[in-house]
């Protein structure tokens, strides 16, 4: 029997909703079957690498459907046409960009969140209490003071925007909310190490500071952290020119190589210069759960005025979920509280529960993202999550060791955390276009389904990059990845170079 997704519009009004399932038990059967299909896919994640989507966009024709189809058919299309064309980051050898894997527990949280359909913009209900609890947990983990507060966001990009708004209002006063930065006497400057994530410049564009107000500070080659001497010089020069330094952005886990600034030194420098310290800790924040030495990267994260980080990268929570933390929660209210009459809070009833999240950030209507975070922490605890994070750091170190042992490959940057950048040995690629070679190898391995690496530029060189935020990766996956890259390198190098690579040292041996 086929179950119409909704009642025909012509059916007489019997008091039931047109859009709710007309036959609940039939709907239930379809839902159970779909859940099984989802669980099957998760259980077989190892057999489901990324595959290029079909040219035919799934999901019906070009015009929106005028009439619905039976829900069984929709469920079939979801499983057959939609689910297989995923990003591929559920696969154990997905190391491209910085893509988290997603937890089985998250599937349960998403079902419950969809059922509750809570609006976490405000008012008095339990979903907001769960979000506050998640934020408090994070503040505690990162050593922020009692007064700290924050929000669950769609990711680090939005969290950065919110943090810079708070910084701007705190440093330049509440009047900037009315006037913007039109006061010509204000020329704010923000400082960050070379290679800061583009979300910082984007946030500055959005709030009207403009990306030219971002000063790129060189990295000290010895410490690997933002050069404090260069920072002092840049600030002195800017002040002498009548500009207004107001914010220093530190990085814990840089997107290209996983490098971290010395956050304690940055906190001291920010205090010395009277700057707001914001830290982009998109994935690095979670090194807090790892074993030494990796956790040292974020030892002083709690000294920042604001921190932006993601749940959808390292603690493996489903997309999308990130957070902003601010040392003093009131600064978020200063930056964002509104006074619209239709949103006024009351002392009792559903309109109670101040402060409302909509007064701490940009969005009014907000989904219950915090539930999948709460579920991840409740189901696995910080110990198991931390053990997987430690594993990922060890795997990056293992990848680096295999690269260094291979006759074809060399490291392109030191491995500090979970990111390994590597390349074909320069001595082997002299007569070729190494950038094109690296691009071709990355694309070939993506298309073959063996592994996903992305590329980045280090100096002049385009290199291969593995960012490991994957709780399904095993050591064998790391070995397989290096093997596959070496094989593709040999196949593409001019015969002579490939041969000299092989006689250069022991050929890469996957059994070691
Ligand atoms: C991913 C990332 C961002 C941006 O985070 P989104 O959640 O994608 O918005 C910012 N900084 C770093 C270091 C990142 O890795």
XYZ file of N, CA, C and O in Angstrom, residues 303-403:
404
model
N 43.034 32.542 28.948
C 43.385 33.945 29.210
C 42.864 34.876 28.114
O 42.965 36.095 28.229
N 42.316 34.302 27.050
C 41.821 35.145 25.951
C 40.564 35.891 26.383
O 39.845 35.457 27.285
N 40.289 37.027 25.738
C 39.020 37.726 25.965
C 37.895 37.015 25.236
O 36.754 37.040 25.678
N 38.215 36.427 24.099
C 37.208 35.645 23.380
C 37.899 34.522 22.620
O 39.073 34.631 22.257
N 37.144 33.446 22.429
C 37.663 32.282 21.705
C 36.573 31.813 20.749
O 35.390 31.786 21.105
N 36.982 31.446 19.533
C 36.042 30.841 18.578
C 36.541 29.436 18.274
O 37.740 29.232 18.071
N 35.638 28.467 18.264
C 36.052 27.089 17.950
C 34.863 26.300 17.427
O 33.722 26.741 17.491
N 35.187 25.136 16.907
C 34.174 24.282 16.292
C 33.959 23.004 17.095
O 34.886 22.489 17.718
N 32.749 22.500 17.043
C 32.479 21.126 17.483
C 32.511 20.180 16.289
O 32.724 18.993 16.439
N 32.262 20.719 15.092
C 32.138 19.832 13.928
C 33.478 19.409 13.338
O 33.513 18.689 12.354
N 34.587 19.874 13.925
C 35.880 19.386 13.456
C 36.380 18.330 14.430
O 36.135 17.150 14.244
N 37.008 18.783 15.538
C 37.660 17.770 16.350
C 36.804 16.948 17.293
O 37.034 15.741 17.407
N 35.874 17.478 17.998
C 35.138 16.458 18.784
C 34.137 15.690 17.917
O 33.286 14.988 18.450
N 34.291 15.790 16.571
C 33.609 14.880 15.642
C 32.090 15.015 15.615
O 31.382 14.103 15.185
N 31.567 16.127 16.117
C 30.122 16.356 16.144
C 29.636 16.667 14.720
O 30.371 17.235 13.914
N 28.388 16.302 14.425
C 27.817 16.551 13.087
C 27.804 18.046 12.747
O 27.633 18.893 13.628
N 27.936 18.334 11.442
C 27.772 19.710 10.966
C 26.347 20.154 11.210
O 25.450 19.336 11.108
N 26.111 21.480 11.437
C 27.172 22.404 11.747
C 27.076 22.800 13.206
O 25.996 22.892 13.759
N 28.220 23.023 13.836
C 28.238 23.432 15.240
C 29.600 23.983 15.634
O 30.630 23.322 15.457
N 29.598 25.195 16.119
C 30.805 25.817 16.666
C 30.389 26.630 17.876
O 29.238 26.522 18.328
N 31.293 27.425 18.413
C 30.923 28.237 19.571
C 31.820 29.453 19.693
O 32.951 29.465 19.208
N 31.278 30.462 20.343
C 32.083 31.597 20.778
C 32.006 31.647 22.301
O 30.942 31.426 22.882
N 33.158 31.873 22.926
C 33.211 32.092 24.372
C 33.780 33.477 24.603
O 34.736 33.870 23.919
N 33.200 34.186 25.553
C 33.694 35.519 25.902
C 33.918 35.539 27.410
O 33.091 35.018 28.170
N 35.063 36.100 27.813
C 35.449 36.094 29.245
C 34.359 36.632 30.152
O 34.188 36.183 31.262
N 33.675 37.667 29.677
C 32.669 38.330 30.477
C 31.385 38.336 29.642
O 31.266 39.080 28.672
N 30.425 37.493 30.032
C 29.221 37.292 29.224
C 28.481 38.605 28.969
O 27.811 38.767 27.946
N 28.620 39.564 29.903
C 27.885 40.833 29.734
C 28.319 41.587 28.491
O 27.581 42.382 27.932
N 29.563 41.317 28.064
C 30.049 42.036 26.881
C 29.282 41.624 25.632
O 29.144 42.416 24.699
N 28.757 40.399 25.632
C 27.938 39.983 24.493
C 26.604 40.717 24.512
O 26.111 41.168 23.473
N 26.026 40.847 25.688
C 24.769 41.599 25.803
C 24.985 43.056 25.388
O 24.178 43.633 24.663
N 26.108 43.637 25.840
C 26.417 45.021 25.444
C 26.445 45.151 23.923
O 26.012 46.154 23.360
N 26.977 44.114 23.272
C 27.174 44.208 21.824
C 25.918 43.882 21.035
O 25.790 44.301 19.886
N 24.984 43.122 21.637
C 23.899 42.587 20.813
C 22.479 42.762 21.343
O 21.526 42.541 20.592
N 22.296 43.113 22.621
C 20.934 43.133 23.157
C 20.074 44.110 22.358
O 20.517 45.202 22.002
N 18.855 43.681 22.058
C 17.940 44.548 21.330
C 16.799 44.971 22.239
O 16.675 44.486 23.361
N 15.957 45.904 21.764
C 14.859 46.357 22.623
C 13.526 46.336 21.883
O 12.612 47.098 22.193
N 13.405 45.452 20.883
C 12.154 45.403 20.121
C 11.004 44.962 21.024
O 11.141 44.011 21.794
N 9.874 45.673 20.926
C 8.739 45.403 21.815
C 8.220 43.977 21.646
O 7.812 43.330 22.616
N 8.270 43.465 20.406
C 7.723 42.120 20.176
C 8.630 41.038 20.720
O 8.333 39.859 20.625
N 9.786 41.435 21.263
C 10.706 40.453 21.837
C 10.974 40.726 23.304
O 11.975 40.290 23.844
N 10.061 41.453 23.966
C 10.404 41.792 25.347
C 10.157 40.610 26.264
O 9.209 39.842 26.100
N 11.051 40.448 27.207
C 10.981 39.311 28.133
C 10.096 39.662 29.322
O 9.890 40.829 29.643
N 9.555 38.619 29.965
C 8.692 38.794 31.138
C 9.326 38.060 32.319
O 10.292 37.330 32.165
N 8.714 38.258 33.491
C 9.250 37.600 34.686
C 8.806 36.155 34.778
O 9.441 35.334 35.421
N 7.631 35.858 34.199
C 7.148 34.478 34.298
C 6.536 34.032 32.991
O 6.321 34.836 32.084
N 6.298 32.731 32.907
C 5.732 32.183 31.674
C 6.812 31.890 30.642
O 8.011 31.993 30.922
N 6.366 31.573 29.454
C 7.294 31.207 28.379
C 8.183 32.371 27.969
O 9.282 32.184 27.448
N 7.733 33.595 28.221
C 8.531 34.761 27.827
C 9.594 35.123 28.871
O 10.263 36.149 28.763
N 9.771 34.275 29.893
C 10.828 34.516 30.885
C 12.148 33.949 30.350
O 12.283 33.687 29.174
N 13.110 33.752 31.263
C 14.346 33.052 30.876
C 15.444 33.939 30.326
O 16.275 33.492 29.556
N 15.480 35.203 30.722
C 16.552 36.088 30.255
C 17.901 35.665 30.844
O 17.926 35.119 31.934
N 19.030 35.959 30.233
C 19.142 36.585 28.927
C 18.877 35.576 27.805
O 19.281 34.423 27.890
N 18.216 36.048 26.784
C 17.925 35.196 25.646
C 19.130 35.160 24.692
O 19.770 36.192 24.473
N 19.371 33.998 24.111
C 20.496 33.904 23.171
C 20.445 34.936 22.042
O 21.490 35.382 21.567
N 19.261 35.356 21.628
C 19.205 36.348 20.533
C 19.798 37.676 20.969
O 20.139 38.514 20.127
N 19.935 37.886 22.292
C 20.550 39.115 22.783
C 22.055 38.967 22.992
O 22.725 39.861 23.524
N 22.584 37.806 22.624
C 24.030 37.572 22.762
C 24.713 37.429 21.406
O 25.919 37.199 21.334
N 23.924 37.492 20.342
C 24.527 37.278 19.019
C 23.667 37.870 17.923
O 22.840 38.741 18.164
N 23.869 37.378 16.701
C 23.264 37.987 15.531
C 21.927 37.354 15.165
O 21.008 38.025 14.726
N 21.827 36.032 15.328
C 20.627 35.333 14.870
C 19.488 35.479 15.884
O 19.725 35.442 17.088
N 18.269 35.583 15.345
C 17.093 35.553 16.221
C 16.602 34.110 16.320
O 16.708 33.477 17.360
N 16.119 33.552 15.221
C 15.706 32.151 15.254
C 16.936 31.270 15.158
O 17.818 31.500 14.336
N 17.021 30.280 16.013
C 18.200 29.400 16.062
C 17.751 27.989 16.376
O 16.905 27.777 17.235
N 18.322 27.016 15.696
C 18.001 25.616 15.962
C 18.699 25.108 17.209
O 19.480 25.826 17.840
N 18.416 23.849 17.530
C 18.932 23.242 18.763
C 20.246 22.523 18.461
O 20.362 21.327 18.642
N 21.239 23.277 17.961
C 22.544 22.674 17.639
C 23.221 22.102 18.867
O 24.011 21.160 18.777
N 22.945 22.726 20.006
C 23.664 22.318 21.222
C 23.371 20.865 21.597
O 24.169 20.238 22.288
N 22.253 20.317 21.118
C 21.892 18.973 21.564
C 22.893 17.923 21.081
O 23.259 17.013 21.814
N 23.363 18.054 19.839
C 24.314 17.045 19.352
C 25.651 17.182 20.083
O 26.379 16.203 20.229
N 25.962 18.377 20.548
C 27.189 18.569 21.322
C 27.020 17.942 22.704
O 27.882 17.198 23.196
N 25.877 18.234 23.316
C 25.580 17.662 24.633
C 25.618 16.136 24.550
O 26.205 15.465 25.397
N 25.022 15.591 23.489
C 24.947 14.138 23.331
C 26.346 13.538 23.161
O 26.656 12.492 23.734
N 27.200 14.220 22.386
C 28.566 13.707 22.182
C 29.308 13.640 23.514
O 29.960 12.641 23.834
N 29.194 14.714 24.303
C 29.926 14.751 25.571
C 29.321 13.776 26.578
O 30.031 13.092 27.311
N 27.996 13.683 26.581
C 27.312 12.791 27.521
C 27.587 11.319 27.180
O 27.821 10.501 28.056
N 27.575 11.005 25.884
C 27.722 9.607 25.468
C 29.175 9.139 25.564
O 29.431 7.993 25.928
N 30.113 10.000 25.224
C 31.498 9.534 25.122
C 32.374 10.055 26.250
O 33.354 9.411 26.616
N 32.053 11.232 26.779
C 32.872 11.815 27.833
C 34.163 12.390 27.270
O 34.581 12.057 26.164
N 34.784 13.249 28.068
C 35.990 13.920 27.580
C 37.154 12.933 27.432
O 38.060 13.164 26.640
N 37.118 11.824 28.193
C 38.255 10.900 28.100
C 38.321 10.196 26.759
O 39.381 10.144 26.127
N 37.197 9.628 26.334
C 37.205 8.903 25.058
C 37.406 9.879 23.896
O 38.152 9.590 22.954
N 36.759 11.043 23.963
C 36.962 12.023 22.889
C 38.429 12.441 22.853
O 39.048 12.517 21.790
N 38.996 12.672 24.050
C 40.409 13.068 24.133
C 41.328 11.982 23.600
O 42.334 12.275 22.936
N 40.982 10.709 23.852
C 41.832 9.609 23.367
C 41.834 9.587 21.842
O 42.875 9.354 21.216
N 40.693 9.845 21.232
C 40.643 9.877 19.766
C 41.424 11.070 19.219
O 42.066 10.980 18.167
N 41.358 12.183 19.932
C 42.102 13.377 19.512
C 43.609 13.118 19.612
O 44.380 13.458 18.711
N 44.020 12.462 20.710
C 45.425 12.062 20.846
C 45.825 11.122 19.710
O 46.892 11.275 19.102
N 44.960 10.149 19.412
C 45.242 9.224 18.301
C 45.513 10.002 17.018
O 46.450 9.690 16.279
N 44.679 10.995 16.728
C 44.839 11.768 15.493
C 46.197 12.488 15.467
O 46.841 12.557 14.417
N 46.640 12.995 16.627
C 47.955 13.653 16.680
C 49.059 12.623 16.438
O 50.016 12.884 15.698
N 48.920 11.454 17.064
C 49.917 10.387 16.847
C 49.949 9.973 15.384
O 51.012 9.688 14.831
N 48.758 9.911 14.771
C 48.692 9.493 13.364
C 49.371 10.513 12.453
O 50.018 10.138 11.472
N 49.237 11.802 12.798
C 49.929 12.831 12.003
C 51.438 12.660 12.143
O 52.190 12.792 11.163
N 51.890 12.324 13.356
C 53.325 12.103 13.573
C 53.781 10.852 12.824
O 54.873 10.814 12.245
N 52.934 9.832 12.805
C 53.257 8.596 12.092
C 53.346 8.871 10.582
O 54.264 8.405 9.912
N 52.398 9.633 10.102
C 52.415 10.009 8.683
C 53.730 10.722 8.354
O 54.392 10.424 7.354
N 54.127 11.644 9.241
C 55.376 12.382 9.020
C 56.563 11.432 9.005
O 57.462 11.562 8.158
N 56.584 10.460 9.905
C 57.714 9.516 9.969
C 57.775 8.681 8.693
O 58.854 8.442 8.144
N 56.620 8.231 8.201
C 56.590 7.434 6.976
C 57.038 8.271 5.776
O 57.735 7.778 4.887
N 56.611 9.523 5.757
C 57.023 10.425 4.679
C 58.547 10.563 4.683
O 59.215 10.442 3.652
